[in-house]
GROMACS .gro file of C-alpha atoms in nm:
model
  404
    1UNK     CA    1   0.000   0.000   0.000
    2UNK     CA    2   0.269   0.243   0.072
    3UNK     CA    3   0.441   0.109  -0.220
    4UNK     CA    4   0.147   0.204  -0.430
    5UNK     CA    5   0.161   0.560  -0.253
    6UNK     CA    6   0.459   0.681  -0.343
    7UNK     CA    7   0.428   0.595  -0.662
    8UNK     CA    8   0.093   0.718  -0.774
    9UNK     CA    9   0.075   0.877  -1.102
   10UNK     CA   10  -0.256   1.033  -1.108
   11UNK     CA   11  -0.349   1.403  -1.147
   12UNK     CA   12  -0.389   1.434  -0.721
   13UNK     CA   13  -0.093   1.673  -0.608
   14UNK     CA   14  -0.111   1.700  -0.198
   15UNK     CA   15   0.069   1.991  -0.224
   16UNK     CA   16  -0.192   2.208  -0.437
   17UNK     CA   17  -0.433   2.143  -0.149
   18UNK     CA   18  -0.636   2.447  -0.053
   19UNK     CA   19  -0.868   2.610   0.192
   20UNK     CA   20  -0.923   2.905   0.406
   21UNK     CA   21  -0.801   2.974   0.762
   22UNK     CA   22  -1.022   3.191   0.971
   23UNK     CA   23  -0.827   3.532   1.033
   24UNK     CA   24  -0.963   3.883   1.238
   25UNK     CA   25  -0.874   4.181   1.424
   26UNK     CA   26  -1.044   4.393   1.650
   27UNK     CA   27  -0.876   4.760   1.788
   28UNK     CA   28  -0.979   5.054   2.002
   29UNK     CA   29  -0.894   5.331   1.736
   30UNK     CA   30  -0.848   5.575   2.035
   31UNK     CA   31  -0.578   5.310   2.197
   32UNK     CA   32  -0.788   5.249   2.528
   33UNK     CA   33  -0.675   4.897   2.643
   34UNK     CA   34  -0.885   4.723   2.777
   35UNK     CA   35  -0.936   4.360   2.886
   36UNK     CA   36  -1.288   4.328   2.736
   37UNK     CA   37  -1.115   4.379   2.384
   38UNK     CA   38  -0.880   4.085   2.466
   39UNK     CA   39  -1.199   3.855   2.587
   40UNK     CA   40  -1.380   4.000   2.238
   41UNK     CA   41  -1.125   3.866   2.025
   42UNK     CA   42  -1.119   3.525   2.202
   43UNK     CA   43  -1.496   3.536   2.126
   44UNK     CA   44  -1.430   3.616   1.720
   45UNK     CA   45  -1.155   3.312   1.736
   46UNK     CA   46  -1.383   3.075   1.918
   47UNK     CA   47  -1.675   3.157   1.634
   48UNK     CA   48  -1.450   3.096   1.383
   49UNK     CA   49  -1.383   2.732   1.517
   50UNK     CA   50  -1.525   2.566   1.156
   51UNK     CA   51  -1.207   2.790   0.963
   52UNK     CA   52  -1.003   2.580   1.151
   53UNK     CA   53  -0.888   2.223   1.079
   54UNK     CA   54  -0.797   1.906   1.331
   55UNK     CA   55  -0.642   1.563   1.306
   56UNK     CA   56  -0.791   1.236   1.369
   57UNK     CA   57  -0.847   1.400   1.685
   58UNK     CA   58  -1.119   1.632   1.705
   59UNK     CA   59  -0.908   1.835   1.985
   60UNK     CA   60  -0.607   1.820   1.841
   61UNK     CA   61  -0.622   2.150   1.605
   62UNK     CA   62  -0.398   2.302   1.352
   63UNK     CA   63  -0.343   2.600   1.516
   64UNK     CA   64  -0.494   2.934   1.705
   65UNK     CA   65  -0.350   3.209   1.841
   66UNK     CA   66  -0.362   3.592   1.925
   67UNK     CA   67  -0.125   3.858   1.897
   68UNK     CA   68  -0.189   4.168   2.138
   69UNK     CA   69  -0.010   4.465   2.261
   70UNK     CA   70   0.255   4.427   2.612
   71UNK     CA   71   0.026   4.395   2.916
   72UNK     CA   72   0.281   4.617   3.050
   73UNK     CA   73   0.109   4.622   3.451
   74UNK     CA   74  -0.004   4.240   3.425
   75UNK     CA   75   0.346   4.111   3.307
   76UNK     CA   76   0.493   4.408   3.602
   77UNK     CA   77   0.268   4.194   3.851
   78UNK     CA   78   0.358   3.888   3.764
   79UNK     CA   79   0.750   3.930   3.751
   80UNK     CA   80   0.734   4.032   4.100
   81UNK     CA   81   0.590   3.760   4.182
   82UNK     CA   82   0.834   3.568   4.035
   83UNK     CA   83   1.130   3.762   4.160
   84UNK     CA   84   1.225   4.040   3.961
   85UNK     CA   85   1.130   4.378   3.874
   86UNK     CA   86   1.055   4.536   3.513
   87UNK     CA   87   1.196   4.898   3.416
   88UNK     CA   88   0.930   5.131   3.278
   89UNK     CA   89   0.738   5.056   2.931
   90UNK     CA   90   0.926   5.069   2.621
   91UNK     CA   91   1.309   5.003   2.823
   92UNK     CA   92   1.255   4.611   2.823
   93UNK     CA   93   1.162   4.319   2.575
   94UNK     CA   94   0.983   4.024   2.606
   95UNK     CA   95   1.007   3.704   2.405
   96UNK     CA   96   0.769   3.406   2.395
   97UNK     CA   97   1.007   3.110   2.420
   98UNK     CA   98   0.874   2.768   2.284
   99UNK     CA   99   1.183   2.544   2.480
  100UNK     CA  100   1.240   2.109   2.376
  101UNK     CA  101   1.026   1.928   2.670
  102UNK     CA  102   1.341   1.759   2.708
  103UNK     CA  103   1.486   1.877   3.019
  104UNK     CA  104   1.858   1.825   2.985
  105UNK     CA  105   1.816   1.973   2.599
  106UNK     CA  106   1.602   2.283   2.735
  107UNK     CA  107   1.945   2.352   2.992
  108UNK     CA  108   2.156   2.355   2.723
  109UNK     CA  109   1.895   2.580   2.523
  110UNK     CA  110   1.863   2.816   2.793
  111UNK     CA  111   2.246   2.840   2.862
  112UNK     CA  112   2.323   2.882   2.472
  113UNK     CA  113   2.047   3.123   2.496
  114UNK     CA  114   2.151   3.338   2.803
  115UNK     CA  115   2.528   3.358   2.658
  116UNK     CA  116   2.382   3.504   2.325
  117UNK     CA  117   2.165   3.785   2.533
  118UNK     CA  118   2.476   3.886   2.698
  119UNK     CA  119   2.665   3.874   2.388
  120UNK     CA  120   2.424   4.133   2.207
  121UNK     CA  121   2.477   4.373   2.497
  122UNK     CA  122   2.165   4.283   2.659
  123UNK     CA  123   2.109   4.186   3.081
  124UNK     CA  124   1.898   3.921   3.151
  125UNK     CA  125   1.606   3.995   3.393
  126UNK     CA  126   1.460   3.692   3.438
  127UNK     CA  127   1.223   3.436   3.308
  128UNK     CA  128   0.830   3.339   3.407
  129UNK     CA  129   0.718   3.026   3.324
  130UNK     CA  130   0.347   3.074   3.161
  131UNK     CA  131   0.090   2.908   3.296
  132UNK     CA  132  -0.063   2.627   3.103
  133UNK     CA  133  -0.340   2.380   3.109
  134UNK     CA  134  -0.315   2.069   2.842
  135UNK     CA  135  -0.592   1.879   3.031
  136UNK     CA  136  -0.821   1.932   2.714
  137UNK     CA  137  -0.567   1.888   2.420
  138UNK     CA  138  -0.540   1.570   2.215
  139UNK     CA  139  -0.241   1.331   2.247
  140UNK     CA  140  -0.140   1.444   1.927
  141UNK     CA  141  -0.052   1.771   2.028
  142UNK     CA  142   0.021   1.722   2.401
  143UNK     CA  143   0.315   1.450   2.238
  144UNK     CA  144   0.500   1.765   2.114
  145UNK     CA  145   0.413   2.014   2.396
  146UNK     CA  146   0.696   2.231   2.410
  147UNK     CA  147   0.807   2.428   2.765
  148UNK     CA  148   0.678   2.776   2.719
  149UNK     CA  149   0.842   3.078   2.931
  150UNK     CA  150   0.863   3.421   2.860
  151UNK     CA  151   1.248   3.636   2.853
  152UNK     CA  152   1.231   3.930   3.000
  153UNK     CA  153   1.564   4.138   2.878
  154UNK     CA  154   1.694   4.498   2.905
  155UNK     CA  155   1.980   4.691   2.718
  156UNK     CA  156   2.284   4.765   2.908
  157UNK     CA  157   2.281   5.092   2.774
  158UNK     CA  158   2.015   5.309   2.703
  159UNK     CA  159   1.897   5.345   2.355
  160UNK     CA  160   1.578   5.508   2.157
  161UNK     CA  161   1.266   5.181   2.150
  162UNK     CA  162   1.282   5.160   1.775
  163UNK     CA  163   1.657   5.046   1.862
  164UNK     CA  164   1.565   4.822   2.069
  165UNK     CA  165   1.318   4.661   1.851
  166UNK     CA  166   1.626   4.622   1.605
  167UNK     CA  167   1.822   4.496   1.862
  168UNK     CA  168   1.581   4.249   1.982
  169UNK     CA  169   1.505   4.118   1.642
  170UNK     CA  170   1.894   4.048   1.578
  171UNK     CA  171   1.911   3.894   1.896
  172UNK     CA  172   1.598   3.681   1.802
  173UNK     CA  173   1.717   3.541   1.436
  174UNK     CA  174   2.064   3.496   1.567
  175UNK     CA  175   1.978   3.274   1.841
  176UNK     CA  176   1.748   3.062   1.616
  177UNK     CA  177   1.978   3.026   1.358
  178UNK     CA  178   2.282   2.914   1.611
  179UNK     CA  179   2.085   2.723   1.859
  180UNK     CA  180   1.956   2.513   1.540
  181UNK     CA  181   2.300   2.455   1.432
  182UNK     CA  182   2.437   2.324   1.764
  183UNK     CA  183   2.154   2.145   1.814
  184UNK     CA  184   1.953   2.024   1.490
  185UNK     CA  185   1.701   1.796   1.704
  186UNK     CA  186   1.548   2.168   1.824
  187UNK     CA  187   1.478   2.282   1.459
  188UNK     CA  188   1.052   2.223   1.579
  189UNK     CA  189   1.153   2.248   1.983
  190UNK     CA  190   1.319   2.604   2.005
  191UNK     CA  191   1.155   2.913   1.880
  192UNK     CA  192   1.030   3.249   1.963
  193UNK     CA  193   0.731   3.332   1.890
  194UNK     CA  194   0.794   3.697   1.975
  195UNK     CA  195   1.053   3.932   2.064
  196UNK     CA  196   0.978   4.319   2.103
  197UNK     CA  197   0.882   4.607   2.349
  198UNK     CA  198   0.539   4.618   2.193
  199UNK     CA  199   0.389   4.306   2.108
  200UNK     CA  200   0.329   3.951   2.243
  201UNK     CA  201   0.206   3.624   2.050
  202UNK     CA  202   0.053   3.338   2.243
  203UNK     CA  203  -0.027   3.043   1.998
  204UNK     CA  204  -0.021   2.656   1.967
  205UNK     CA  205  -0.139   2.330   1.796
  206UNK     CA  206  -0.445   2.429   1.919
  207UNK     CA  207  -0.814   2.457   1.805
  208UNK     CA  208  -0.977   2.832   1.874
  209UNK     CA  209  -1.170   2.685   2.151
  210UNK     CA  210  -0.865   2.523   2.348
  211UNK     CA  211  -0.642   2.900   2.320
  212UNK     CA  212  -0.832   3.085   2.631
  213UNK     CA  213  -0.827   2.739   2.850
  214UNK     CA  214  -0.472   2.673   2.759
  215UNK     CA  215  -0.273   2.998   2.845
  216UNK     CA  216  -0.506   3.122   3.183
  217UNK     CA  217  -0.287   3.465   3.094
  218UNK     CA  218  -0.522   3.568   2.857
  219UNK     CA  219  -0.814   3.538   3.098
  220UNK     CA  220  -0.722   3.744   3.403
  221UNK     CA  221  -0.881   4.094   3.400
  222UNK     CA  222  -0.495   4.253   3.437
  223UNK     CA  223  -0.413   4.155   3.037
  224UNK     CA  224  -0.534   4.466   2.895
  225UNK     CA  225  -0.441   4.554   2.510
  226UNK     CA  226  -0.566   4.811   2.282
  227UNK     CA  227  -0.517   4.577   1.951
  228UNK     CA  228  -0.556   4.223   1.897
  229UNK     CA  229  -0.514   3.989   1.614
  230UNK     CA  230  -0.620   3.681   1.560
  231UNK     CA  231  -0.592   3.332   1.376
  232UNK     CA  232  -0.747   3.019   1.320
  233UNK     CA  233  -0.509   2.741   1.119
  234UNK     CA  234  -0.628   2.558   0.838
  235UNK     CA  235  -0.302   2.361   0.767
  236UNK     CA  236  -0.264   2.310   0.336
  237UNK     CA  237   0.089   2.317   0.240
  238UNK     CA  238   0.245   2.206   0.588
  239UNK     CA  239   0.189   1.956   0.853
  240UNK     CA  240   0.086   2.127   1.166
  241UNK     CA  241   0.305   2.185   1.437
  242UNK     CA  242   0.353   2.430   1.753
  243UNK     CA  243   0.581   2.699   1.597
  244UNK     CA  244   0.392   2.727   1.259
  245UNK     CA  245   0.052   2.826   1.425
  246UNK     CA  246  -0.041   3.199   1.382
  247UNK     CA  247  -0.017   3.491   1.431
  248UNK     CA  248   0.354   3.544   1.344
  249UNK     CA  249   0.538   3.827   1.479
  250UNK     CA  250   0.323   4.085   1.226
  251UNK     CA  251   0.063   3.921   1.059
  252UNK     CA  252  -0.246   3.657   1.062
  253UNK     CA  253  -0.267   3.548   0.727
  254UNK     CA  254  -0.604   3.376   0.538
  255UNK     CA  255  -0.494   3.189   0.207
  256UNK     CA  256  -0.175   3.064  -0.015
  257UNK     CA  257   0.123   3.220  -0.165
  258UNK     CA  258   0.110   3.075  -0.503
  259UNK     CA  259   0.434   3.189  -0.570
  260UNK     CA  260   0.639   3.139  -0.279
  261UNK     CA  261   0.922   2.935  -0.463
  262UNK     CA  262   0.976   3.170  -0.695
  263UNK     CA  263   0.963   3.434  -0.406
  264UNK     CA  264   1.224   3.263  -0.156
  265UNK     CA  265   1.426   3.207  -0.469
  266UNK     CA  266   1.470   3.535  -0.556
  267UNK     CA  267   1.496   3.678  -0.171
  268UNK     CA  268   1.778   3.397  -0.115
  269UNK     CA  269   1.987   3.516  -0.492
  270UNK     CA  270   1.913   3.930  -0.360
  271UNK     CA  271   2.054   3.847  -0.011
  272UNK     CA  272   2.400   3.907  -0.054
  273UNK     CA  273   2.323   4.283  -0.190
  274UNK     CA  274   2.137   4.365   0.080
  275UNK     CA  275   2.249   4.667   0.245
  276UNK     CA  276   2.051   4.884   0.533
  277UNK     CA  277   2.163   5.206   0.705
  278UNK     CA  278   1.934   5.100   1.041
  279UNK     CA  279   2.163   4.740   1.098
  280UNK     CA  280   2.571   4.707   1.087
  281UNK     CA  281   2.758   4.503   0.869
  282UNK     CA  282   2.787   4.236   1.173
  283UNK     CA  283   2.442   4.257   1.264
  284UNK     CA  284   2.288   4.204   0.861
  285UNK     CA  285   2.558   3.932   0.911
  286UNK     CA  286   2.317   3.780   1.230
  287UNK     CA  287   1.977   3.851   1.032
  288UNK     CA  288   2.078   3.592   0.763
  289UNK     CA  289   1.911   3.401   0.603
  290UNK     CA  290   1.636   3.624   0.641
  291UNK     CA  291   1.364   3.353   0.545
  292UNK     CA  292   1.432   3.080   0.803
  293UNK     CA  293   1.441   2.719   0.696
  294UNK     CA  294   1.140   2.487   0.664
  295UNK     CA  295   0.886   2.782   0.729
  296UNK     CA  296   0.527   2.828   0.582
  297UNK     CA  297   0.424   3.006   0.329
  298UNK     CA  298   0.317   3.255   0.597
  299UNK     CA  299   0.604   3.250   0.801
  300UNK     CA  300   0.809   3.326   0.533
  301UNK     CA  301   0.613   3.641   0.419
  302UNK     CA  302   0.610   3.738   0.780
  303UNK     CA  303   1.008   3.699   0.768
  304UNK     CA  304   1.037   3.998   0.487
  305UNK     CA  305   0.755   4.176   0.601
  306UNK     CA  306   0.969   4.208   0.958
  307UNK     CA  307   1.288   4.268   0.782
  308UNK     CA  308   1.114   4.574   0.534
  309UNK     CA  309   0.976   4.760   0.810
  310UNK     CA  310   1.265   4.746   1.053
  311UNK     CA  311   1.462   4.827   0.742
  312UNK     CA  312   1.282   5.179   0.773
  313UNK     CA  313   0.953   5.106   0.554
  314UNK     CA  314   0.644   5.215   0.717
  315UNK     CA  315   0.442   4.848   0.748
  316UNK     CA  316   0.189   5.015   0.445
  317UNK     CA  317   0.497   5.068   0.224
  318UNK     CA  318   0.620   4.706   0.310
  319UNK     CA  319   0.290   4.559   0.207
  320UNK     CA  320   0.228   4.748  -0.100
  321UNK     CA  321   0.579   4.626  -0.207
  322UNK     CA  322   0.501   4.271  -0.132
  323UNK     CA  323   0.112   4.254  -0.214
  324UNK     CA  324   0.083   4.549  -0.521
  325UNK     CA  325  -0.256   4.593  -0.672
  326UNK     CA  326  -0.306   4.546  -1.050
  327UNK     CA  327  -0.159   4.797  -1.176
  328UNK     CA  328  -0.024   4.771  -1.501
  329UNK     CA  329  -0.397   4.799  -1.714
  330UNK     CA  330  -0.617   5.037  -1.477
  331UNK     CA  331  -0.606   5.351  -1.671
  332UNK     CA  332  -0.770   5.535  -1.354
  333UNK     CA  333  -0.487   5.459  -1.102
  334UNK     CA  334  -0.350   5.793  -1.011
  335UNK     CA  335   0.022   5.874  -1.147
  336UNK     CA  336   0.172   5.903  -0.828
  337UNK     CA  337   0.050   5.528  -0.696
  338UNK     CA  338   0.149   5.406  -1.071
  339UNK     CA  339   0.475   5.515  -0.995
  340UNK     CA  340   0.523   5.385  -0.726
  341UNK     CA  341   0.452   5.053  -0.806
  342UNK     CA  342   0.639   5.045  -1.139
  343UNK     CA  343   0.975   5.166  -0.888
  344UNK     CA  344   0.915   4.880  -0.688
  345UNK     CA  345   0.859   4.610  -0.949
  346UNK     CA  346   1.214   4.637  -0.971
  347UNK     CA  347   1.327   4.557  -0.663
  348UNK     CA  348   1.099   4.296  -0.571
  349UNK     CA  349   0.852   4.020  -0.733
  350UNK     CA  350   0.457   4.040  -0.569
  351UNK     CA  351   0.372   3.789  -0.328
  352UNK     CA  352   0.116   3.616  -0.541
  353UNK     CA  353  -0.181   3.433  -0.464
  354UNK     CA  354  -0.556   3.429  -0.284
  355UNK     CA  355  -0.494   3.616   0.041
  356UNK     CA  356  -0.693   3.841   0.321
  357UNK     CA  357  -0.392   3.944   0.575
  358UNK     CA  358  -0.435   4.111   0.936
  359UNK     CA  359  -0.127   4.315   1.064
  360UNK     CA  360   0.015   4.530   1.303
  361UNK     CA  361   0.311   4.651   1.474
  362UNK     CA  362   0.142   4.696   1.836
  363UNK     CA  363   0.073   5.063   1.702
  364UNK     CA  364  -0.044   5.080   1.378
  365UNK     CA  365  -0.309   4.792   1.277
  366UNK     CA  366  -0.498   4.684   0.938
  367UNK     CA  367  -0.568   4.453   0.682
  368UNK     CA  368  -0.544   4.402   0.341
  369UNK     CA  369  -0.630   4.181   0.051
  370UNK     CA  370  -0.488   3.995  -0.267
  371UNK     CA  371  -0.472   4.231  -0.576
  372UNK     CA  372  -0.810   4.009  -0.680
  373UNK     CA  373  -0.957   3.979  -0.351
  374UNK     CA  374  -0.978   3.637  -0.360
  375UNK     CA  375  -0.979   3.605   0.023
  376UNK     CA  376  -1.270   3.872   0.108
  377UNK     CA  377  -1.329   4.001   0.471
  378UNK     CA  378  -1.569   4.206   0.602
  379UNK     CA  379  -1.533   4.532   0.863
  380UNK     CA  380  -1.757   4.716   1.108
  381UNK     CA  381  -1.671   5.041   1.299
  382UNK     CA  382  -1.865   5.099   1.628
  383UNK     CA  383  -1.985   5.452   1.780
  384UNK     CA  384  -1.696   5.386   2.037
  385UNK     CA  385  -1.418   5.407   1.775
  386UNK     CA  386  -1.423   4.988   1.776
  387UNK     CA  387  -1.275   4.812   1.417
  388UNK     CA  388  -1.367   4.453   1.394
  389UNK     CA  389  -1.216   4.271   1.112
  390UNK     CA  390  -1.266   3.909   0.972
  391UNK     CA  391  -1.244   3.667   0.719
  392UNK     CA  392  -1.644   3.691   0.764
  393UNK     CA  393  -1.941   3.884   0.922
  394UNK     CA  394  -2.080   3.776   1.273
  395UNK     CA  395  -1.809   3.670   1.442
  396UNK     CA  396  -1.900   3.857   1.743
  397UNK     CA  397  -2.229   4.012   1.837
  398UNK     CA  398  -2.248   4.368   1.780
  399UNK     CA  399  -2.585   4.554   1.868
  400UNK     CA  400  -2.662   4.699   1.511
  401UNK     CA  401  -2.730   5.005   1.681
  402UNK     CA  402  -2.398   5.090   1.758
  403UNK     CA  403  -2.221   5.055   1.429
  404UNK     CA  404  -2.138   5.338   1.231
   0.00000   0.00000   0.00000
């Protein structure tokens, strides 16, 4: 039978599979955190349950997650109570670290780890072990469980936050890249989810429902956040796994990158010319490759994406350069946004294929579609300055008097 597999000749292709994940965002416009938003978006992800996919086992899921601003006083609280104190908003970072279950492998991780922090002229704070609860995940994806903890890390020196970001994000690739190396058998086991000042990502092989159970974090009334984004995974062109749920570090993405071969390609033969006035010649040195190995389709756009807009590209510029609209044949496109696009054709390919994408920065948040919109989403905006977004209407209830 497996023979007979492997050897098919028919017109099937696995790898041309397609479907939709479920993808959303929801943001006070005048930046009032609040933990209601955070319990709102949980509510969006939960409704978009049938966007998501599972195994054999109906709760072992593909993949959820949520990407929200720095609870800044719950993560304040919480440190304290595990020993250590946090400087003031915007001096610190905090990364999301997926660590092997493998105890003697998660020491060596975690020493590799804490050598490379000092090395990039950071001081370790400390780390907080997040709070989980597996009791109603499939064996499937409890098998693979990884350790999760949070890094809590401040520079030695001071320095403006958009440095730090920078900082953070070499520290981030460059730890990835050499922990991998040293040890290969971490390639699934280590990873960060997230790294920055102003964002966090909490995610797993889970289903929507499982994400508010599993990390109690996101239910206590002290994780506040002005902008959330959210994801549910429909695995199609990779099997499902821990560190490839979404969101990524700046975007929940809905459909397929038709093109991505050609796109990694041509990133990976552009590489070597890369050149950027914002990171040294040692530090684009750490960033490389910029596309990580044996990412999605997602991760991978997420992986320029990053790179663009800490580059200096605001995150609209970065998208319109990856995601252009038809521009060649609309005779009513204004001359300024033709030229534009025609400059940019020549530095990079578009990012082809059906897609409805969800992004921010922890400031600025949107969403944007394929140049056919292919990947629709609908978008409501409440008297109270509220912007839902989703890969479809009703995923939370919204008193139709209130919307604009």
């Amino acid at each position: 039978m497996a023979d007979s597999c492997e050897n098919n000749r028919s017109l099937y292709v696995p790898e041309l599979e397609k479907d939709s994940c479920g993808t959303g965002l929801i943001a006070n416009l005048n930046g009032i955190k609040s933990h209601k938003l955070i319990d709102n978006a949980l509510t969006m992800l939960h409704n978009m349950e049938h966007r998501g996919a599972c195994g054999c086992e109906a709760n072992t899921g593909d993949g959820a997650g949520i990407l929200t601003q720095i609870p800044h006083d719950f993560f304040a609280k919480k440190c304290r109570e595990a020993g250590f104190e946090l400087p003031e908003f915007g001096a610190y970072g905090v990364g999301m670290v997926f660590f092997p279950r493998d105890k003697n492998l998660m020491s060596q991780c975690r020493i590799t780890f804490n050598d490379y922090i000092d090395e990039q002229g950071f001081e370790l704070l400390g780390y907080r072990k997040v709070p989980t609860d597996n009791e109603g995940l499939g064996k499937g994806a409890v098998d693979v469980e990884p350790r999760i903890e949070q890094v809590f890390v401040k520079p030695k020196s001071d320095i403006k936050r958009m440095q730090l970001e920078r900082r953070l994000h070499v520290l981030r690739k460059f730890s990835i890249h050499n922990i991998h190396k040293i040890f290969p058998q971490t390639e699934d086991d280590f990873y960060l989810c997230s790294f920055s000042y102003k964002t966090i990502v909490y995610k797993g092989q889970l289903t929507t429902g499982q994400l508010r159970s599993y990390y109690p974090d996101l239910k206590s009334e002290d994780f506040k956040s002005a902008i959330a984004v959210i994801h549910s995974r429909f695995s199609t062109n990779t099997v499902p796994k821990w560190k490839l749920a979404q969101p990524f570090r700046y975007v929940a993405h809905n459909g397929e990158i038709n093109t991505i071969q050609g796109n990694m390609n041509s990133w990976k033969a552009k590489e070597f010319l890369l050149e950027s006035e914002y990171f040294n010649k040692i530090e684009q040195k750490k960033l490389k490759p910029i596309i990580g190995p044996n990412q999605s389709d997602s991760g991978a756009f997420d992986n320029v994406l990053e790179f663009l807009v800490l580059s200096g590209r605001s995150m609209p510029h970065a998208l319109m350069m990856m995601i252009p609209e038809a521009w060649e044949m609309d005779e009513d496109m204004a001359d300024y946004k033709r030229s534009f696009y025609e400059y940019h054709s020549n530095l990079m390919e578009p990012w082809d294929g059906p897609a409805s994408i969800c992004f921010t920065d922890g400031i600025l948040v949107g969403a944007t579609l394929d140049r056919n919109g292919l990947r629709p989403s609908r978008y409501l905006l409440t008297k109270d300055n509220t912007l839902i977004v989703a890969s479809e209407a009703g995923v939370l209830p919204i008193d139709p008097a209130t919307i604009l």
